[in-house]
Short mmCIF file of C-alpha atoms and ligand atoms in Angstrom, two decimals:
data_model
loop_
_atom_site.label_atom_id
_atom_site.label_comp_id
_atom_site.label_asym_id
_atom_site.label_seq_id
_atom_site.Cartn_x
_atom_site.Cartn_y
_atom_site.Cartn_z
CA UNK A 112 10.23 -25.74 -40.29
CA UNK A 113 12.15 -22.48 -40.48
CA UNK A 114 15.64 -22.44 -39.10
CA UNK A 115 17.25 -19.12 -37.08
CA UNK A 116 20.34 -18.06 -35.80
CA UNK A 117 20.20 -15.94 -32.33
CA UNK A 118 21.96 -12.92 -32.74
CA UNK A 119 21.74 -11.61 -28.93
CA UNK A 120 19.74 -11.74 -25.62
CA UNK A 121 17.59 -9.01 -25.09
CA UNK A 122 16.64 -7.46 -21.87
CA UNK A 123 13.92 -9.49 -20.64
CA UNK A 124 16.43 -12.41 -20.97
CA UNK A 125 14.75 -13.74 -24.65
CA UNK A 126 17.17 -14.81 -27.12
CA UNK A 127 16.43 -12.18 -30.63
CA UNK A 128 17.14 -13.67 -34.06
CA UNK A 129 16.72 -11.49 -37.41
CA UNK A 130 13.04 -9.84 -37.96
CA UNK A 131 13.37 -9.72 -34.97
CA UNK A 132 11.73 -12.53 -33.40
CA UNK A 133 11.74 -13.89 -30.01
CA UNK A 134 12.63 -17.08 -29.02
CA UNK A 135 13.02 -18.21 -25.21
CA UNK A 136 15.52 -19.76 -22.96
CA UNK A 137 18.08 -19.47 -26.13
CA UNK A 138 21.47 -17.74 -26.10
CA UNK A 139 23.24 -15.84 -28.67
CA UNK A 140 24.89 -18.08 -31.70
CA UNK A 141 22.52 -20.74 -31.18
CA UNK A 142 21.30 -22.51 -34.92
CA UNK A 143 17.38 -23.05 -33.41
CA UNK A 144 14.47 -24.44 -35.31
CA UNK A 145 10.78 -23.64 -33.97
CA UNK A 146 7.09 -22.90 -35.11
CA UNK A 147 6.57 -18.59 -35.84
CA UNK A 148 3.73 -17.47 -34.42
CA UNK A 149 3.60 -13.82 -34.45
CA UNK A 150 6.90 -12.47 -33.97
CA UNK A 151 7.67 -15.72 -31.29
CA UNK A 152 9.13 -18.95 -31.91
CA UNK A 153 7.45 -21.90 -30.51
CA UNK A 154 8.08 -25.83 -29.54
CA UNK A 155 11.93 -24.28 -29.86
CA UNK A 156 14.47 -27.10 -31.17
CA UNK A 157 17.99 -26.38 -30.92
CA UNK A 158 20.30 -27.87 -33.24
CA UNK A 159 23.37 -26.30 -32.14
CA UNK A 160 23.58 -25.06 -28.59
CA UNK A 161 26.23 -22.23 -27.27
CA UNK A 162 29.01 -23.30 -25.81
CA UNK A 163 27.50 -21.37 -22.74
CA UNK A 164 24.77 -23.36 -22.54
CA UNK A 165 24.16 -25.57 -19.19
CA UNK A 166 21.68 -27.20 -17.67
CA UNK A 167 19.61 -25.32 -15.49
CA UNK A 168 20.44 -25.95 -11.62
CA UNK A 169 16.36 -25.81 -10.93
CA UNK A 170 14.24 -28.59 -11.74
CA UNK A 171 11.66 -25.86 -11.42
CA UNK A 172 13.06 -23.55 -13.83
CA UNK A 173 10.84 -24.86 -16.84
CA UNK A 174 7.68 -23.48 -14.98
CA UNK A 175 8.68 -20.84 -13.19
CA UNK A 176 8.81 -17.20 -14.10
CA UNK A 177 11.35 -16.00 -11.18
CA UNK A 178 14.26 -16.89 -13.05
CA UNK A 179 15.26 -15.93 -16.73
CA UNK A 180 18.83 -16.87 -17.18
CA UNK A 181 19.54 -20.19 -15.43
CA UNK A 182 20.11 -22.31 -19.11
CA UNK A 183 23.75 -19.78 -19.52
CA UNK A 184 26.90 -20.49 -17.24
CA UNK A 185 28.01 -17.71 -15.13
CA UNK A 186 30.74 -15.92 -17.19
CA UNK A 187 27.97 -15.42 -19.63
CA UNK A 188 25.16 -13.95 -17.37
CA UNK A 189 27.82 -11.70 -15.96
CA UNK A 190 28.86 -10.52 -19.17
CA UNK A 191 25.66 -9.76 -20.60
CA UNK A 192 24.50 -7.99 -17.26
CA UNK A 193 27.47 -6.02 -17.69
CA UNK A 194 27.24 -5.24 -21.44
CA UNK A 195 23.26 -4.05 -20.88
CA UNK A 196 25.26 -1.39 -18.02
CA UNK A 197 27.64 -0.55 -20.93
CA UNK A 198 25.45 0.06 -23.60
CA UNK A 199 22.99 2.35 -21.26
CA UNK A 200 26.29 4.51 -20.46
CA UNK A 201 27.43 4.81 -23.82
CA UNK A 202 24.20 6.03 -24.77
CA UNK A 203 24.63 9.01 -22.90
CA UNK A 204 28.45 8.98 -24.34
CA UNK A 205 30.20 7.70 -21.05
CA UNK A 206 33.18 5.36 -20.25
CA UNK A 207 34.34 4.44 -17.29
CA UNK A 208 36.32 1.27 -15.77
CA UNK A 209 34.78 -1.98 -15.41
CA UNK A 210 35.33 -3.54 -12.46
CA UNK A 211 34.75 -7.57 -12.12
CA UNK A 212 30.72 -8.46 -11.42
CA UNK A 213 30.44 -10.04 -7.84
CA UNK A 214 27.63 -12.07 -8.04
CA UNK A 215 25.50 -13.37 -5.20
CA UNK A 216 26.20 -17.25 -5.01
CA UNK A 217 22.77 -19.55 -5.27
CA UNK A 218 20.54 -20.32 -2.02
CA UNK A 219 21.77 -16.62 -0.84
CA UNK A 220 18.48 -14.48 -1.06
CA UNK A 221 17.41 -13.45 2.48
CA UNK A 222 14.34 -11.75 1.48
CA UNK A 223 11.43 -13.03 -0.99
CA UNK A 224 7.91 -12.47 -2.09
CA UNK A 225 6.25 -15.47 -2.18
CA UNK A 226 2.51 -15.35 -4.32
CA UNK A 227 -0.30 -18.01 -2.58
CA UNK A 228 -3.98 -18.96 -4.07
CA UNK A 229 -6.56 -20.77 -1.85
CA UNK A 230 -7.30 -23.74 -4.16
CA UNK A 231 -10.57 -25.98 -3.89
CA UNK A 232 -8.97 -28.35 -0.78
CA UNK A 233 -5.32 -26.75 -0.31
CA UNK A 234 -3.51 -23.94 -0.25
CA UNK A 235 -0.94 -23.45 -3.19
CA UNK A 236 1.91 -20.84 -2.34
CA UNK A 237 5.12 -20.48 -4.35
CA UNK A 238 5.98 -17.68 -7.42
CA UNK A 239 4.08 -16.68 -10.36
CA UNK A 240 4.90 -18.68 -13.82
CA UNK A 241 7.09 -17.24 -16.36
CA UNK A 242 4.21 -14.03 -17.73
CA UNK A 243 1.42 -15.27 -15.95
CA UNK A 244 -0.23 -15.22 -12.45
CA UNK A 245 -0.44 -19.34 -12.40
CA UNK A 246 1.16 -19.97 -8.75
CA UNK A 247 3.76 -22.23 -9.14
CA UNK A 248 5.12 -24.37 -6.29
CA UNK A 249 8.56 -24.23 -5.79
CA UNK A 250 9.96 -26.32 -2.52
CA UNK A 251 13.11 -26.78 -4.63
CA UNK A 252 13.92 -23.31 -5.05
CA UNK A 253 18.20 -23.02 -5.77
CA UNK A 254 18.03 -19.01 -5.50
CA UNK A 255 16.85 -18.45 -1.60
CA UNK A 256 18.15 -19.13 0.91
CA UNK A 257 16.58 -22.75 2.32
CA UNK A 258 15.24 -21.12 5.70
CA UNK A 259 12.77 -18.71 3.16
CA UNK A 260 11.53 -22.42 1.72
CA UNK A 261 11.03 -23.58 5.04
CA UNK A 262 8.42 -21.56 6.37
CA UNK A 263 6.09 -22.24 3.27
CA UNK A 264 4.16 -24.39 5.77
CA UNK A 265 3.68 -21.35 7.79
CA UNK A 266 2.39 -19.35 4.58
CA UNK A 267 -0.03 -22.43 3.61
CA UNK A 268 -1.56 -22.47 7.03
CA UNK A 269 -2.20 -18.50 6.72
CA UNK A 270 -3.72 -19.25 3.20
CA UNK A 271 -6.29 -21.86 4.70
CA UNK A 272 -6.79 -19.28 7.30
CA UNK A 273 -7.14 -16.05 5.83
CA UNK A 274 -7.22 -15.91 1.90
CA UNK A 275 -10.24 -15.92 -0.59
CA UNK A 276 -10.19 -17.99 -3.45
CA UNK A 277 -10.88 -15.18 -5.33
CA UNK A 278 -7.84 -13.12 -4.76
CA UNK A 279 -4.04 -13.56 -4.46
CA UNK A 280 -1.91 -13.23 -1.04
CA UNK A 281 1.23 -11.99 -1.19
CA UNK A 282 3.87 -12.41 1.49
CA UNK A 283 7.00 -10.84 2.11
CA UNK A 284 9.10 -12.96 4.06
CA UNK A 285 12.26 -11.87 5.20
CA UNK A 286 14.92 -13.86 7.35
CA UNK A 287 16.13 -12.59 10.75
CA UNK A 288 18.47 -13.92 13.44
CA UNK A 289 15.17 -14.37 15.40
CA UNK A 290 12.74 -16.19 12.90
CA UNK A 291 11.11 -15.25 9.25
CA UNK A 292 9.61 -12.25 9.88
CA UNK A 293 6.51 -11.62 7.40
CA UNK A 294 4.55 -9.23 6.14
CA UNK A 295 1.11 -10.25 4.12
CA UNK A 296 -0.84 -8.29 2.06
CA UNK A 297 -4.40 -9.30 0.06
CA UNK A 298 -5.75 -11.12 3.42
CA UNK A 299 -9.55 -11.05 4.61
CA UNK A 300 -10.00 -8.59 7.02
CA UNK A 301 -8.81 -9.03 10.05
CA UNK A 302 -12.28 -10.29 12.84
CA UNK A 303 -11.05 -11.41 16.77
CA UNK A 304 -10.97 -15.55 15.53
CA UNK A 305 -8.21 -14.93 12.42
CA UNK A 306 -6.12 -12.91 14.92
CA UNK A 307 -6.12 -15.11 17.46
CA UNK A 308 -5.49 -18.17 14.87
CA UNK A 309 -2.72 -15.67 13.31
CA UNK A 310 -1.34 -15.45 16.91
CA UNK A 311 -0.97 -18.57 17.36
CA UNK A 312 0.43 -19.62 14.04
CA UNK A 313 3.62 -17.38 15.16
CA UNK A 314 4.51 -19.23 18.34
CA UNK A 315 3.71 -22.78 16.67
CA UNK A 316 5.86 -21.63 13.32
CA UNK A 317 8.62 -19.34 15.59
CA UNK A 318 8.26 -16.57 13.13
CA UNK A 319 9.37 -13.27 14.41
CA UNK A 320 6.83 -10.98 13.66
CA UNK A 321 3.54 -11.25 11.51
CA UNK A 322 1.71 -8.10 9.83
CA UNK A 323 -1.27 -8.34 8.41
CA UNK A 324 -1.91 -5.47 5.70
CA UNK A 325 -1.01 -2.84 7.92
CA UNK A 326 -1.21 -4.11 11.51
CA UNK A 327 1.38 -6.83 13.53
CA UNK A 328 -0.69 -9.49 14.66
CA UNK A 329 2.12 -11.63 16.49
CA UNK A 330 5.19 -10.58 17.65
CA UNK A 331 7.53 -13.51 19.04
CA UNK A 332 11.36 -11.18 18.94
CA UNK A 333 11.35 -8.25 17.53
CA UNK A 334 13.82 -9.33 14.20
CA UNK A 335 16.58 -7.62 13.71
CA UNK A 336 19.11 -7.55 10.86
CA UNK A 337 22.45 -6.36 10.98
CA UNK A 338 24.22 -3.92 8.56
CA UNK A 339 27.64 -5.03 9.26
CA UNK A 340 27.40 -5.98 13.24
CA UNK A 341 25.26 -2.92 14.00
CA UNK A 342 21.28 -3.84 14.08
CA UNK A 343 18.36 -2.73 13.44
CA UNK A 344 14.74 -3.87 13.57
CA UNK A 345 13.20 -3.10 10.01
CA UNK A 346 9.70 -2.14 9.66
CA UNK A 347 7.30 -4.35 8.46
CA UNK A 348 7.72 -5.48 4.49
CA UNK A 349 10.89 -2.85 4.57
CA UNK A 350 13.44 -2.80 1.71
CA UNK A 351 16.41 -4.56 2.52
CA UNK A 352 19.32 -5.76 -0.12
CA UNK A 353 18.52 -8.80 -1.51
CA UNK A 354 21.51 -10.89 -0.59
CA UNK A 355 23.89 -10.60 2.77
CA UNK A 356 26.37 -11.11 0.01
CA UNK A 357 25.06 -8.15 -2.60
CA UNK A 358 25.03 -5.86 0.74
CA UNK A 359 28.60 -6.72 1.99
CA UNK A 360 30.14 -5.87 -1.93
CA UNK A 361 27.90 -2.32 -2.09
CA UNK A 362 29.12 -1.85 0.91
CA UNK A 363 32.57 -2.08 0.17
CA UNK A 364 32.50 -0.46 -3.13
CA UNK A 365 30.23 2.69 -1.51
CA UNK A 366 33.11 2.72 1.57
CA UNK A 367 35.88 2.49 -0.84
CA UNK A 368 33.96 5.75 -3.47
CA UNK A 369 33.27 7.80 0.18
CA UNK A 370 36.72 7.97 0.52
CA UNK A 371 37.77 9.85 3.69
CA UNK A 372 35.01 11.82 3.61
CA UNK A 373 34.50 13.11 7.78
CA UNK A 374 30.57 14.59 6.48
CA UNK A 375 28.24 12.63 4.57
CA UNK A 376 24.86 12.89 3.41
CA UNK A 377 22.79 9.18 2.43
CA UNK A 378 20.28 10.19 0.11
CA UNK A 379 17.48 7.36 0.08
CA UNK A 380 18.82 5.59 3.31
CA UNK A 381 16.49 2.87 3.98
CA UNK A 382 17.27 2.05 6.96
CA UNK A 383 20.33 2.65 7.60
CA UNK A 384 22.45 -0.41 5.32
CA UNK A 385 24.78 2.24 4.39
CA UNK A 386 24.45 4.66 7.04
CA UNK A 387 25.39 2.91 10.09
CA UNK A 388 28.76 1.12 9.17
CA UNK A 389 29.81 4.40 7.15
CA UNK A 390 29.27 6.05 10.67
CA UNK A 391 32.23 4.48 12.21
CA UNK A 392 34.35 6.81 10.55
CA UNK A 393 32.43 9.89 9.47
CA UNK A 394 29.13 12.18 10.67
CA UNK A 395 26.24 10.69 8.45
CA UNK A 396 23.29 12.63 7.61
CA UNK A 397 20.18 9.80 6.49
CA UNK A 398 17.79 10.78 4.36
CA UNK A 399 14.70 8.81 3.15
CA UNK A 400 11.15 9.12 2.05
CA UNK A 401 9.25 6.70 4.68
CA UNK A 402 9.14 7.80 8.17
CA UNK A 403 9.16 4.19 9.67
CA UNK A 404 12.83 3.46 7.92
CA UNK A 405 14.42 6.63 9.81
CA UNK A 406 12.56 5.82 12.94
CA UNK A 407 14.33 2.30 12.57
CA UNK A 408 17.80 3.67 11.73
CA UNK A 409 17.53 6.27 14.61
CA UNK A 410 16.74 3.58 16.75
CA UNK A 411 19.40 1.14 15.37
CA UNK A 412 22.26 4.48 16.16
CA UNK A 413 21.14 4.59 19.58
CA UNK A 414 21.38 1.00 20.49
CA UNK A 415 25.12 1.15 18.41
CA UNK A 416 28.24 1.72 20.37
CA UNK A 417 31.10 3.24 18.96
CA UNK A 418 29.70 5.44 15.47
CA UNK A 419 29.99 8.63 15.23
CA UNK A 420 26.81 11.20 14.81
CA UNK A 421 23.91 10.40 12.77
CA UNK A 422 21.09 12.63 12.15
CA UNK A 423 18.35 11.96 10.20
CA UNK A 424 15.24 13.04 7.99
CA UNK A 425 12.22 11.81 6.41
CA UNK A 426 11.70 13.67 3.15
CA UNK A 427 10.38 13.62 -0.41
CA UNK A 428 13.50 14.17 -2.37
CA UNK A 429 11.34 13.45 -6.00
CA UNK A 430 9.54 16.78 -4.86
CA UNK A 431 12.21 18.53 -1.87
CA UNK A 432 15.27 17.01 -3.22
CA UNK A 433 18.50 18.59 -0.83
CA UNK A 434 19.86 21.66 -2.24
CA UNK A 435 23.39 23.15 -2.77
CA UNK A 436 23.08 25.20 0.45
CA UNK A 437 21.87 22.14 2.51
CA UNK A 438 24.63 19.84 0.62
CA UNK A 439 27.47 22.80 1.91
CA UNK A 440 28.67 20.89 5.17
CA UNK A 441 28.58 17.68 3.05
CA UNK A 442 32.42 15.79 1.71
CA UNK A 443 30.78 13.30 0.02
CA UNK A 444 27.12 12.03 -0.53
CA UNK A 445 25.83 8.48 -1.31
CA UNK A 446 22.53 8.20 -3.40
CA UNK A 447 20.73 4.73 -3.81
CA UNK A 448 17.29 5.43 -5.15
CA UNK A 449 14.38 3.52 -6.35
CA UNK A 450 14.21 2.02 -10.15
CA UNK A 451 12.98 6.05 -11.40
CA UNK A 452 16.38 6.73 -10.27
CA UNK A 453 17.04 10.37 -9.13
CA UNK A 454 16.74 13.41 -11.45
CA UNK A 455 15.70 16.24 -9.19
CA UNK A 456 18.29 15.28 -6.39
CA UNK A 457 21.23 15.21 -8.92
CA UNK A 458 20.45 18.29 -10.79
CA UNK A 459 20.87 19.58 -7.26
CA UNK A 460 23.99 17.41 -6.82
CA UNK A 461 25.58 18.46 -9.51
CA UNK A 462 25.18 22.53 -9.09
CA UNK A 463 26.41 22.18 -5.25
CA UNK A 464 30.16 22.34 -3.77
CA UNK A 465 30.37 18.34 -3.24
CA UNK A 466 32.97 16.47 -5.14
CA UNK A 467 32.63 13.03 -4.36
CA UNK A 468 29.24 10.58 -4.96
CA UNK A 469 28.90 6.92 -4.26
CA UNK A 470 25.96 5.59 -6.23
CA UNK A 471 23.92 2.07 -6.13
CA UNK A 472 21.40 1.75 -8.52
CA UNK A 473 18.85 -1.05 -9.72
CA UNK A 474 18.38 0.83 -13.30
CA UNK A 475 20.98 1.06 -15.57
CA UNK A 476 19.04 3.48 -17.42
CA UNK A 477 18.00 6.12 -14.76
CA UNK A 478 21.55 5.75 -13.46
CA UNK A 479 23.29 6.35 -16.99
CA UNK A 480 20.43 9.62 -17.42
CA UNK A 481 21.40 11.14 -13.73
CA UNK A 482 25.27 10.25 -14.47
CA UNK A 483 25.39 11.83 -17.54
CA UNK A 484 24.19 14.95 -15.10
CA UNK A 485 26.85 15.03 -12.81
CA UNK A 486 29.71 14.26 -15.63
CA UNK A 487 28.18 17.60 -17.58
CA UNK A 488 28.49 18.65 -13.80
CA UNK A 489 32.34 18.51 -14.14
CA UNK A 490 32.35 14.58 -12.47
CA UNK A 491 34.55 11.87 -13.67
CA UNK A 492 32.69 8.61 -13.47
CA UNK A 493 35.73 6.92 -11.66
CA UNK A 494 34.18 3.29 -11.76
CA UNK A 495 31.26 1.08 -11.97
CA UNK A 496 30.87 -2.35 -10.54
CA UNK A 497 27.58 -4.51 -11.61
CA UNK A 498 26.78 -6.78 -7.79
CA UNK A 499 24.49 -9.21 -9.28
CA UNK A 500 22.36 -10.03 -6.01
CA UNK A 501 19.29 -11.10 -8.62
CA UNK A 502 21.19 -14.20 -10.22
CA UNK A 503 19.62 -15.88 -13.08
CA UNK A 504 17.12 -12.75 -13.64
CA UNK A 505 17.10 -9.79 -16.03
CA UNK A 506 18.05 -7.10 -12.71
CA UNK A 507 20.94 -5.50 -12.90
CA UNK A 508 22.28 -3.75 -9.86
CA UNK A 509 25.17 -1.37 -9.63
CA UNK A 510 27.52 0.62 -7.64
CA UNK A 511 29.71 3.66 -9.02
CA UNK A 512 32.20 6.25 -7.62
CA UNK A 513 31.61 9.88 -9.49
CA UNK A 514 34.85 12.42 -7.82
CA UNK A 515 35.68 16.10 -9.66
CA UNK A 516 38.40 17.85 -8.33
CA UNK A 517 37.32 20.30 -6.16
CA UNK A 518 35.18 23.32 -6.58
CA UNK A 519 33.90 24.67 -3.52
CA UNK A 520 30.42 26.16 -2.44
C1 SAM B 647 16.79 1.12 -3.39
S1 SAM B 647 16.18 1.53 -1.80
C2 SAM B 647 17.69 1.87 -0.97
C3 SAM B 647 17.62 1.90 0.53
C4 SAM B 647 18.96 1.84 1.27
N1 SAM B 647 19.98 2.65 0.66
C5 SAM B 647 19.42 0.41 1.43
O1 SAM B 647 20.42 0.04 0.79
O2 SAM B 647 18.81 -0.35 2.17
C6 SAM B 647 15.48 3.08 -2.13
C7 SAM B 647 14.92 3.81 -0.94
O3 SAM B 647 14.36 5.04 -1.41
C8 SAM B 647 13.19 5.33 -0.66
N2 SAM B 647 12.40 6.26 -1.50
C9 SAM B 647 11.60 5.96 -2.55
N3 SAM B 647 11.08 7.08 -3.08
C10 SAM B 647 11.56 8.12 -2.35
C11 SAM B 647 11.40 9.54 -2.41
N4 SAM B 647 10.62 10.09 -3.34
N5 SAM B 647 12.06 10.30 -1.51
C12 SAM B 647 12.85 9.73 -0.58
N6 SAM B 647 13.05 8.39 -0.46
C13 SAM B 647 12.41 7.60 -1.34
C14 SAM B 647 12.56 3.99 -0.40
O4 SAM B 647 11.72 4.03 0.75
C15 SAM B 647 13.79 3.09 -0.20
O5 SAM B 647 14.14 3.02 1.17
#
């Protein structure tokens, strides 16, 4: 048998030795012996772990595919999350300060997507397997929160009740101060008997709400969520940050690069995590692709007491990103797009009068690409702080404060 040394981790969380081949669950410095097959190293035997090595806190980690990193301590994951953020910046020739990761603690996630298959007799439900679409049961599940685990019963019921065993359901189960509220999508079509059974299954379970592909079939409370003591009812299956924790840090760090900033714009507001506690001190402007998540954060204002004005927009800003004359009345803007980051918008960020950005982003590469925009732009990139709200898997998640001194316009 051949022997390798692991020279680093690489981004899907495999450990890389010399060729390169791939070898899982191993860590950087680790003497390994295994079977090649193809450019992969099988039936992996370690004969001299890292001293970051640990044992994972999971007992379902071995199967499961929805963690990567859980055989590393902490002060390793953190590192290498930040050194991926690093090495995407310097690509694009940018330093900036590092500030501490926060990381999310375990049992924390308040939102989930659980997989479930219709088996012969039962109903499996859990997450996919580590790069396949095997189901794999996981009732001891260390990274959500244990009120997510609990209403697997719930999900297993709607399985017997409404899934084929041909297809996959997926459910998106998020926790609110008034029950899981969930959102399921592959179902049967909806006929009078599954609604009625679906109806049912909400009282018995005390879910919040239940959607069916596009249509609530039980509605106990309407759930609500709270960005920092001001609520909101979410749409059905609508983004939310993963972690209380996560949103509490971007918060901070997005408060903190807003500075005293009495106009803002929110570019890709969701609805309204940012928004709404910003507007306590300053006039927000929301803007964000789906009409449902500014009907929620308009709705959210209203019930609010206390913020100042919010208006807000639903808008394409891939295709009708803001420009510099609709960015004039703007101090500051905050921009938290999807994982294609935001190209259009910051070319248009960068040629108006604003001088201060606050920036979350899930891809250290698109973020790096539209940084490297607004430094060329005359920004300093003041900061960046990796909040690790996916612990144990290859996501990295980031906020960063961009200021220039200003320029007018
Ligand atoms: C990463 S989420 C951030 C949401 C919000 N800032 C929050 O923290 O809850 C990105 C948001 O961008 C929105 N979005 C995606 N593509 C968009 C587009 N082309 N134009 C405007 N908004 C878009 C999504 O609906 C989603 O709400």
């Amino acid at each position: 048998m051949s022997e390798w040394v692991i020279e680093r981790l690489g981004h899907l969380g495999d450990g890389i030795a010399a060729g390169p081949v791939f070898a899982q669950r191993c860590l950087p410095g680790e003497r390994i012996t295994g079977r090649l097959e193809g450019d992969r190293i099988e039936d992996v035997r370690i004969l001299e772990p890292s001293p970051h090595r640990v044992s994972p806190p999971c007992r379902h980690f071995k199967s499961c595919g929805g963690c990567a990193v859980q055989h590393a301590d902490d002060a390793f994951v953190a590192e290498w999350k930040l050194g991926i953020v690093r090495t995407a910046l310097e690509a694009h020739g940018l330093e900036t300060e590092y500030r501490p990761v926060h990381s999310s603690p375990a049992r924390s996630r308040r939102r989930a997507v659980f997989s479930g298959r219709r088996t012969k007799r039962d109903a499996l439900i859990g997450f996919h397997g580590r790069a396949s679409d095997v189901v794999i049961d996981v009732p001891g599940c260390v990274l959500v929160e244990p009120a997510l685990l609990a209403a697997r019963p719930a999900l297993a019921e709607m399985i017997l009740l409404g899934g084929s065993r041909k297809g996959e359901l997926s459910f998106t189960v998020t926790l609110s101060a008034e029950g899981p509220d969930i959102a399921v999508s592959g179902g049967k079509p909806l006929d009078l008997d599954l609604r009625m059974a679906l109806a049912g299954l909400v009282e018995r379970h005390g879910l919040s709400r239940l959607s069916w592909g596009d249509e609530v079939v039980g509605l106990r409370a309407a759930p609500r969520v709270d960005f920092d003591g001001i609520a909101v009812t979410p749409p059905p299956g609508a983004f939310l940050q993963a972690t209380r924790d996560g949103e509490t840090a971007l918060l901070k760090a997005i408060t903190e690069a807003v500075g005293s900033a009495r106009q803002a714009v929110d570019l890709f507001a969701g609805c309204g995590t940012f928004t709404l506690p910003l507007a306590r001190h300053a006039e927000l402007h929301a803007v964000e692709g789906a009409k449902e998540l500014t009907d929620a954060l308009i709705a959210g204002w209203r019930n609010a007491s206390g913020l100042k004005h919010v208006s807000a927009e639903t808008r394409d800003l891939f295709r009708r990103p803001l420009l510099p004359d609709e960015l004039r009345k703007f101090e500051a803007a905050i921009i938290d797009p999807p994982r294609a980051g935001a190209l259009a918008q910051t070319e248009q960020l960068a040629a108006s009068g604003i001088d201060r950005v606050a920036a979350v982003s899930c891809n250290p590469v698109t973020f790096a690409r539209d940084a490297g925009l607004l430094v060329a732009a005359g920004f300093r990139l003041d900061w960046v702080q990796v909040v690790d709200q996916f612990r144990w898997s290859t996501h990295v998640e980031l906020a960063a404060s961009f200021s220039r001194d200003h320029i007018g316009g």
